[in-house]
XYZ file of C-alpha atoms in Angstrom:
166
model
C -5.011 14.767 -13.465
C -5.859 10.652 -14.268
C -3.192 8.229 -13.321
C -0.815 7.853 -16.455
C 2.279 7.062 -17.055
C 4.412 7.993 -15.551
C 2.847 6.853 -12.476
C 3.820 4.982 -9.355
C 0.580 3.055 -9.731
C 1.690 2.109 -13.448
C 4.984 0.992 -12.362
C 3.867 -2.569 -11.263
C 1.032 -4.387 -10.467
C 2.186 -4.611 -7.009
C 4.127 -1.163 -5.644
C 5.055 -2.876 -1.834
C 6.547 -5.794 -3.882
C 8.630 -3.482 -6.595
C 9.535 -1.231 -3.271
C 10.886 -4.477 -1.613
C 12.587 -5.731 -4.831
C 14.385 -2.113 -5.066
C 15.725 -2.133 -1.401
C 19.191 -3.059 -2.865
C 18.960 -0.174 -5.140
C 17.307 2.732 -3.858
C 18.711 4.724 -0.979
C 16.385 6.214 2.147
C 15.028 8.622 0.229
C 13.860 6.502 -2.450
C 12.201 4.258 -0.442
C 10.393 7.292 1.998
C 9.815 8.568 -1.933
C 7.488 5.614 -3.080
C 6.035 4.963 0.710
C 4.969 8.743 0.628
C 3.343 8.353 -2.780
C 1.839 4.822 -1.847
C 0.215 6.891 1.216
C -0.673 9.916 -1.232
C -2.495 7.926 -3.122
C -4.135 5.805 -0.777
C -5.615 9.311 1.052
C -7.068 9.741 -2.761
C -8.602 6.661 -2.859
C -10.135 7.270 0.617
C -10.996 10.682 -0.292
C -12.742 9.430 -3.792
C -14.945 6.739 -1.285
C -15.553 9.275 1.215
C -17.259 11.410 -1.846
C -19.391 8.708 -2.998
C -20.607 7.690 0.047
C -21.373 11.806 0.855
C -23.497 11.823 -2.496
C -25.488 8.555 -1.657
C -26.039 10.056 1.818
C -27.461 12.935 0.542
C -29.926 11.104 -1.821
C -33.539 10.965 -0.896
C -34.862 7.342 -0.380
C -36.717 7.534 -3.886
C -33.392 7.802 -5.589
C -32.674 4.174 -4.202
C -30.953 2.903 -7.641
C -28.574 5.578 -7.558
C -27.899 5.588 -3.794
C -26.957 1.938 -3.976
C -24.619 2.467 -6.809
C -23.220 5.212 -4.773
C -22.714 3.178 -1.559
C -21.463 0.636 -3.489
C -18.520 2.521 -4.898
C -17.684 4.255 -1.362
C -17.254 0.053 -0.316
C -15.718 -0.558 -3.392
C -13.108 2.081 -3.422
C -12.382 1.863 0.593
C -11.298 -1.737 -0.397
C -8.823 -0.709 -3.029
C -7.511 1.611 -0.507
C -6.629 -0.809 2.109
C -5.356 -2.898 -0.300
C -2.970 -0.454 -2.344
C -1.461 0.659 1.578
C -0.981 -2.616 3.037
C -0.461 -5.315 0.359
C 0.874 -2.722 -2.297
C -1.835 -4.197 -4.875
C -3.799 -1.422 -7.676
C -6.056 -2.399 -10.475
C -8.625 -0.237 -12.695
C -9.374 -3.786 -14.412
C -13.212 -4.045 -14.264
C -12.163 -7.547 -12.919
C -11.361 -6.394 -9.543
C -15.212 -5.777 -8.839
C -14.960 -9.557 -7.881
C -12.606 -8.702 -4.857
C -15.157 -6.620 -3.624
C -15.411 -8.908 -0.152
C -11.646 -9.544 -0.114
C -9.809 -8.015 3.258
C -6.555 -8.742 5.281
C -7.141 -11.206 7.758
C -6.796 -8.878 10.566
C -9.330 -6.505 9.383
C -12.214 -5.543 12.035
C -15.498 -7.399 11.101
C -13.630 -8.959 7.689
C -16.281 -11.872 7.755
C -19.278 -9.680 7.760
C -17.705 -7.084 5.049
C -16.492 -10.208 2.955
C -20.457 -11.480 2.417
C -22.152 -7.906 3.002
C -20.308 -6.287 0.127
C -20.906 -8.794 -2.455
C -24.621 -8.687 -1.323
C -23.920 -4.824 -1.896
C -22.197 -5.041 -5.429
C -25.215 -7.741 -6.666
C -27.723 -4.812 -4.986
C -25.857 -2.196 -7.106
C -25.934 -4.565 -10.427
C -29.666 -5.045 -9.598
C -29.985 -1.065 -9.232
C -27.749 -0.012 -12.256
C -28.944 -3.005 -14.811
C -32.678 -4.406 -13.982
C -34.828 -1.620 -14.854
C -38.361 -3.964 -13.554
C -36.155 -4.092 -10.107
C -38.194 -2.178 -7.040
C -36.168 -1.256 -3.574
C -38.114 -4.267 -2.201
C -35.980 -6.805 -4.544
C -32.628 -5.409 -2.838
C -30.580 -8.317 -0.547
C -29.877 -4.795 1.701
C -32.474 -2.416 2.452
C -31.176 0.540 1.748
C -30.814 2.167 5.254
C -29.217 -0.720 6.545
C -26.652 -0.447 3.231
C -26.006 3.354 4.372
C -24.942 2.006 8.012
C -22.864 -1.009 6.782
C -20.838 1.715 4.384
C -20.679 4.252 7.117
C -19.221 1.511 9.274
C -16.830 0.595 6.772
C -15.530 3.802 5.863
C -14.936 4.295 9.631
C -13.183 0.849 10.306
C -10.722 1.456 7.192
C -9.641 4.905 8.317
C -8.897 3.208 11.731
C -7.159 0.478 10.205
C -4.992 2.588 8.120
C -4.289 5.006 10.891
C -3.217 2.247 12.811
C -0.862 0.930 10.073
C 0.432 4.320 9.515
C -1.557 6.052 7.237
C -1.743 10.206 8.231
């Protein structure tokens, strides 16, 4: 089922801030229910991220356009999972793609991802929209992109697990 009203992620642009603002109103069970729902949705985003990665990883090199596109979306949804769980922010607006390189200050290899995921987004745009592009036009070679996204997914899982995500 799609994210539609009523849904926690539709209740506020930042569910952590909403939870904090309701502290005086909600009892422990209410706050726990919000935290569980944030965790459930974070796990859903991680599952989606991993599905994109698995699909990309299964494609042959000849399908470099689709591979780069799915790798980008794997990274994009991993970053969204981090922001939802840590900061409480969630957006389905297309403008959220400009935040693909945005990570919390304590995220492992943050500076690398900040740069490389913007490159990956540019490669995804090239692969999806430029009919004359060829694989050598990519900023990140396909094999390097696979490794980069696999590392991101592993570090995302470890990072969120250390913060209490089951």
